[in-house]
XYZ file of N, CA and C in Angstrom:
423
model
N -14.559 4.199 -17.817
C -13.127 4.112 -17.619
C -12.823 2.890 -16.742
N -11.756 2.213 -17.063
C -11.304 1.035 -16.325
C -10.303 1.478 -15.251
N -10.370 0.872 -14.065
C -9.461 1.283 -12.991
C -8.008 0.958 -13.291
N -7.762 0.074 -14.255
C -6.384 -0.259 -14.629
C -5.621 0.969 -15.119
N -6.348 1.988 -15.556
C -5.736 3.249 -15.986
C -4.868 3.835 -14.875
N -5.284 3.652 -13.616
C -4.594 4.232 -12.462
C -3.584 3.276 -11.820
N -3.530 2.051 -12.282
C -2.749 1.007 -11.617
C -1.234 1.240 -11.686
N -0.600 1.171 -10.515
C 0.854 1.069 -10.440
C 1.126 -0.422 -10.293
N 1.760 -1.055 -11.287
C 1.919 -2.510 -11.248
C 2.846 -2.978 -10.126
N 2.636 -4.204 -9.716
C 3.380 -4.812 -8.615
C 4.886 -4.612 -8.749
N 5.409 -4.706 -9.954
C 6.858 -4.584 -10.159
C 7.380 -3.193 -9.768
N 6.482 -2.201 -9.725
C 6.871 -0.834 -9.370
C 6.439 -0.436 -7.962
N 5.927 -1.399 -7.200
C 5.407 -1.127 -5.856
C 6.370 -1.670 -4.803
N 6.572 -0.897 -3.757
C 7.341 -1.370 -2.602
C 6.370 -2.132 -1.718
N 6.630 -3.416 -1.543
C 5.800 -4.259 -0.691
C 6.719 -5.180 0.084
N 6.153 -5.915 1.012
C 6.957 -6.827 1.835
C 6.196 -8.133 1.991
N 6.928 -9.232 2.046
C 6.296 -10.523 2.316
C 6.071 -10.666 3.811
N 4.967 -11.312 4.181
C 4.652 -11.457 5.599
C 5.642 -12.365 6.320
N 6.420 -13.129 5.576
C 7.452 -13.979 6.181
C 8.734 -13.195 6.476
N 8.799 -11.939 6.014
C 9.956 -11.078 6.276
C 9.985 -10.672 7.744
N 11.095 -10.077 8.128
C 11.230 -9.644 9.518
C 10.814 -8.184 9.682
N 10.569 -7.850 10.917
C 10.239 -6.481 11.260
C 11.374 -5.540 10.859
N 12.590 -5.973 11.055
C 13.745 -5.149 10.693
C 13.774 -4.882 9.189
N 13.516 -5.911 8.389
C 13.498 -5.722 6.938
C 12.433 -4.702 6.527
N 11.275 -4.790 7.162
C 10.201 -3.846 6.847
C 10.585 -2.430 7.268
N 11.145 -2.299 8.463
C 11.577 -0.980 8.945
C 12.592 -0.356 7.994
N 13.566 -1.139 7.589
C 14.613 -0.619 6.713
C 14.065 -0.256 5.335
N 13.173 -1.085 4.810
C 12.599 -0.796 3.498
C 11.729 0.454 3.558
N 10.916 0.561 4.590
C 10.052 1.733 4.724
C 10.884 3.000 4.919
N 11.948 2.909 5.695
C 12.821 4.066 5.898
C 13.493 4.461 4.588
N 14.027 3.496 3.871
C 14.741 3.765 2.625
C 13.836 4.482 1.609
N 12.604 3.996 1.482
C 11.676 4.566 0.500
C 10.845 5.721 1.063
N 10.984 5.956 2.365
C 10.270 7.030 3.057
C 8.757 6.853 2.978
N 8.308 5.600 3.159
C 6.885 5.287 3.171
C 6.420 5.047 4.594
N 5.198 5.441 4.856
C 4.631 5.212 6.182
C 3.749 3.963 6.209
N 3.519 3.365 5.042
C 2.728 2.135 4.958
C 3.094 1.395 3.676
N 3.076 0.067 3.752
C 3.366 -0.757 2.575
C 2.449 -1.980 2.557
N 2.111 -2.473 1.349
C 1.304 -3.682 1.255
C 2.106 -4.905 1.718
N 1.392 -5.872 2.266
C 1.994 -7.132 2.707
C 1.365 -8.259 1.881
N 2.219 -9.136 1.357
C 1.714 -10.299 0.618
C 2.252 -11.567 1.262
N 1.549 -12.678 1.023
C 2.030 -13.963 1.535
C 2.915 -14.639 0.490
N 3.407 -15.823 0.813
C 4.328 -16.518 -0.100
C 3.662 -16.937 -1.403
N 2.328 -16.963 -1.431
C 1.597 -17.296 -2.658
C 1.310 -16.062 -3.505
N 1.731 -14.888 -3.022
C 1.527 -13.657 -3.774
C 0.177 -13.006 -3.534
N -0.543 -13.451 -2.507
C -1.845 -12.879 -2.191
C -1.681 -11.682 -1.250
N -2.485 -10.669 -1.466
C -2.491 -9.519 -0.574
C -3.098 -9.944 0.759
N -2.396 -9.657 1.864
C -2.902 -10.037 3.188
C -3.091 -8.852 4.121
N -2.647 -7.670 3.727
C -2.841 -6.505 4.577
C -1.829 -5.417 4.276
N -1.889 -4.388 5.090
C -0.979 -3.255 4.966
C -0.299 -3.031 6.302
N 0.994 -2.863 6.262
C 1.784 -2.604 7.459
C 2.067 -1.113 7.535
N 1.818 -0.517 8.705
C 2.049 0.914 8.879
C 3.130 1.159 9.922
N 3.654 2.377 9.896
C 4.609 2.775 10.941
C 3.977 2.613 12.319
N 2.714 2.946 12.423
C 2.014 2.816 13.694
C 1.995 1.384 14.192
N 1.777 0.433 13.272
C 1.793 -0.987 13.658
C 3.149 -1.360 14.246
N 4.213 -0.875 13.609
C 5.568 -1.182 14.073
C 5.838 -0.536 15.437
N 5.401 0.693 15.602
C 5.603 1.378 16.883
C 4.825 0.696 18.005
N 3.571 0.326 17.729
C 2.776 -0.356 18.763
C 3.393 -1.698 19.132
N 3.924 -2.406 18.145
C 4.582 -3.695 18.427
C 5.774 -3.477 19.353
N 6.582 -2.457 19.064
C 7.741 -2.175 19.916
C 7.299 -1.762 21.314
N 6.283 -0.925 21.402
C 5.806 -0.451 22.699
C 5.249 -1.596 23.548
N 4.543 -2.521 22.900
C 3.841 -3.569 23.633
C 4.608 -4.885 23.764
N 5.864 -4.907 23.333
C 6.680 -6.113 23.447
C 7.870 -5.812 24.358
N 7.812 -6.275 25.600
C 8.917 -6.010 26.542
C 10.255 -6.502 25.988
N 11.257 -5.650 26.094
C 12.602 -6.009 25.669
C 12.862 -5.866 24.176
N 11.836 -5.498 23.404
C 12.034 -5.351 21.957
C 12.618 -3.984 21.656
N 13.769 -3.987 20.979
C 14.350 -2.751 20.465
C 14.840 -3.032 19.053
N 15.383 -2.018 18.404
C 15.759 -2.186 16.996
C 16.732 -3.340 16.777
N 17.616 -3.564 17.729
C 18.645 -4.588 17.541
C 18.071 -6.001 17.447
N 16.894 -6.235 18.000
C 16.340 -7.593 17.908
C 15.040 -7.654 17.098
N 14.789 -6.656 16.268
C 13.601 -6.692 15.405
C 13.719 -7.755 14.308
N 14.916 -8.273 14.104
C 15.075 -9.329 13.094
C 14.512 -10.668 13.589
N 14.079 -10.722 14.829
C 13.494 -11.955 15.388
C 11.966 -11.963 15.245
N 11.390 -10.843 14.858
C 9.937 -10.715 14.757
C 9.521 -10.792 13.284
N 8.596 -11.688 12.975
C 8.067 -11.809 11.610
C 6.902 -10.836 11.430
N 6.765 -10.310 10.240
C 5.678 -9.375 9.951
C 4.323 -10.012 10.240
N 4.186 -11.298 9.940
C 2.888 -11.950 10.167
C 2.506 -11.953 11.641
N 3.463 -11.721 12.536
C 3.200 -11.703 13.973
C 2.965 -10.296 14.522
N 2.910 -9.312 13.649
C 2.674 -7.932 14.069
C 1.196 -7.604 13.853
N 0.474 -7.301 14.937
C -0.939 -6.928 14.770
C -1.058 -5.641 13.954
N -2.046 -5.617 13.080
C -2.290 -4.427 12.267
C -3.597 -3.784 12.718
N -3.539 -2.480 12.951
C -4.688 -1.748 13.485
C -5.672 -1.329 12.395
N -5.177 -1.139 11.172
C -6.010 -0.624 10.097
C -6.044 -1.625 8.952
N -7.207 -1.796 8.369
C -7.345 -2.714 7.240
C -7.501 -1.896 5.967
N -6.502 -1.961 5.093
C -6.606 -1.352 3.769
C -7.360 -2.332 2.881
N -8.577 -1.981 2.509
C -9.377 -2.883 1.695
C -8.839 -2.928 0.266
N -8.665 -4.121 -0.276
C -8.276 -4.212 -1.688
C -9.516 -4.141 -2.581
N -9.286 -3.867 -3.840
C -10.342 -3.964 -4.850
C -9.877 -4.949 -5.907
N -10.826 -5.504 -6.626
C -10.493 -6.389 -7.746
C -10.257 -5.529 -8.983
N -9.467 -6.040 -9.886
C -9.099 -5.283 -11.086
C -10.325 -4.908 -11.922
N -11.421 -5.664 -11.807
C -12.623 -5.363 -12.582
C -13.628 -4.500 -11.797
N -13.180 -3.908 -10.710
C -14.021 -3.040 -9.880
C -14.431 -1.804 -10.680
N -15.592 -1.248 -10.348
C -16.035 -0.034 -11.043
C -15.409 1.204 -10.392
N -15.396 2.284 -11.121
C -14.762 3.527 -10.676
C -15.400 4.050 -9.387
N -16.719 3.960 -9.289
C -17.400 4.453 -8.092
C -16.915 3.729 -6.841
N -16.787 2.418 -6.906
C -16.304 1.639 -5.763
C -14.854 1.993 -5.435
N -14.057 2.211 -6.477
C -12.668 2.614 -6.267
C -12.606 3.950 -5.531
N -13.400 4.910 -5.965
C -13.387 6.237 -5.340
C -13.823 6.174 -3.880
N -14.827 5.390 -3.584
C -15.295 5.248 -2.203
C -14.183 4.650 -1.344
N -13.501 3.644 -1.856
C -12.417 3.007 -1.112
C -11.231 3.962 -0.957
N -10.861 4.642 -2.030
C -9.704 5.547 -2.004
C -9.924 6.749 -1.089
N -11.156 7.107 -0.845
C -11.445 8.245 0.028
C -10.959 7.993 1.452
N -10.805 6.726 1.809
C -10.439 6.363 3.184
C -9.034 5.783 3.314
N -8.295 5.693 2.219
C -6.962 5.082 2.227
C -6.031 5.872 1.315
N -4.761 5.936 1.664
C -3.791 6.619 0.801
C -3.524 5.843 -0.476
N -3.627 4.527 -0.393
C -3.515 3.709 -1.593
C -4.481 2.542 -1.476
N -4.872 2.037 -2.635
C -5.808 0.922 -2.682
C -5.091 -0.265 -3.322
N -4.917 -1.365 -2.570
C -4.333 -2.562 -3.163
C -5.285 -3.142 -4.215
N -4.731 -3.666 -5.284
C -5.537 -4.263 -6.347
C -5.150 -5.730 -6.475
N -6.177 -6.585 -6.524
C -5.961 -8.031 -6.634
C -6.718 -8.568 -7.840
N -6.286 -9.734 -8.312
C -6.998 -10.386 -9.405
C -8.074 -11.309 -8.826
N -8.691 -12.112 -9.660
C -9.779 -12.991 -9.209
C -9.323 -14.082 -8.243
N -8.014 -14.328 -8.185
C -7.471 -15.331 -7.258
C -6.859 -14.686 -6.018
N -7.162 -13.411 -5.801
C -6.638 -12.631 -4.679
C -5.131 -12.398 -4.761
N -4.555 -12.568 -5.950
C -3.129 -12.292 -6.144
C -2.928 -10.787 -6.256
N -1.957 -10.290 -5.532
C -1.641 -8.871 -5.532
C -1.057 -8.488 -6.882
N -1.662 -7.494 -7.546
C -1.159 -7.082 -8.860
C -0.704 -5.630 -8.891
N -0.921 -4.894 -7.800
C -0.450 -3.518 -7.755
C -1.287 -2.668 -6.817
N -1.094 -1.351 -6.932
C -1.854 -0.418 -6.106
C -2.354 0.737 -6.963
N -3.352 1.413 -6.431
C -3.806 2.671 -7.006
C -3.640 3.711 -5.918
N -2.855 4.733 -6.223
C -2.593 5.794 -5.251
C -3.702 6.844 -5.312
N -4.157 7.244 -4.144
C -5.184 8.282 -4.074
C -4.692 9.553 -4.769
N -3.412 9.861 -4.638
C -2.873 11.074 -5.272
C -2.995 11.016 -6.794
N -2.868 9.835 -7.399
C -3.024 9.716 -8.852
C -4.464 10.005 -9.271
N -5.414 9.542 -8.466
C -6.824 9.802 -8.763
C -7.108 11.298 -8.643
N -6.621 11.914 -7.586
C -6.851 13.346 -7.371
C -6.212 14.170 -8.488
N -4.983 13.830 -8.873
C -4.314 14.560 -9.954
C -5.082 14.443 -11.269
N -5.575 13.253 -11.567
C -6.352 13.038 -12.786
C -7.619 13.905 -12.761
N -8.326 13.877 -11.639
C -9.560 14.663 -11.520
C -9.270 16.154 -11.630
N -8.196 16.595 -11.027
C -7.811 18.009 -11.101
C -7.565 18.422 -12.551
N -6.815 17.592 -13.275
C -6.537 17.900 -14.685
C -7.812 17.985 -15.506
N -8.729 17.050 -15.250
C -9.992 17.036 -15.999
C -10.884 18.214 -15.618
N -10.965 18.519 -14.345
C -11.843 19.601 -13.886
C -11.370 20.976 -14.335
N -10.075 21.174 -14.323
C -9.549 22.509 -14.590
C -8.763 22.613 -15.892
N -8.842 21.598 -16.727
C -8.146 21.592 -18.019
C -6.699 22.041 -17.858
N -6.021 21.488 -16.905
C -4.661 21.890 -16.568
C -3.716 21.740 -17.751
N -3.813 20.647 -18.477
C -2.887 20.436 -19.598
C -3.024 21.519 -20.652
N -4.272 21.922 -20.945
C -4.482 22.971 -21.927
C -3.933 24.303 -21.447
N -4.116 24.605 -20.171
C -3.605 25.868 -19.622
C -2.087 25.905 -19.627
N -1.464 24.764 -19.379
C -0.015 24.721 -19.354
C 0.587 24.933 -20.751
N -0.146 24.511 -21.787
C 0.352 24.674 -23.154
C 0.235 26.125 -23.636
N -0.736 26.837 -23.131
C -1.000 28.209 -23.606
C 0.006 29.210 -23.099
């Protein structure tokens, strides 16, 4: 099986450019109710994942920073505590599963490190559940 089966393409993924502001990221994450989003650079390359924790630590560790002036902080200037490892689109299923075991989503890049989408751990788990327990067949009966 090819990992592209699980791919949510970039056009359907909520992500943010690293040149965006902290306020833009906060508002986007709040609107979509996400606790983490992929970050790409202006060339479309995956550069990391921004989490709510990263935003909170930035606010805590920056004297005088509050929501009203988060538009002055660029995402690229926010330290990230966790590294979401990307996989290449031609990665094998075993490597994908090992990576997904430690992340809620796995960023997927092409051979030029261009961000092409994500694979959600929940999609992998749902697929495995259906296969293990023949859920579709039981639902039809």
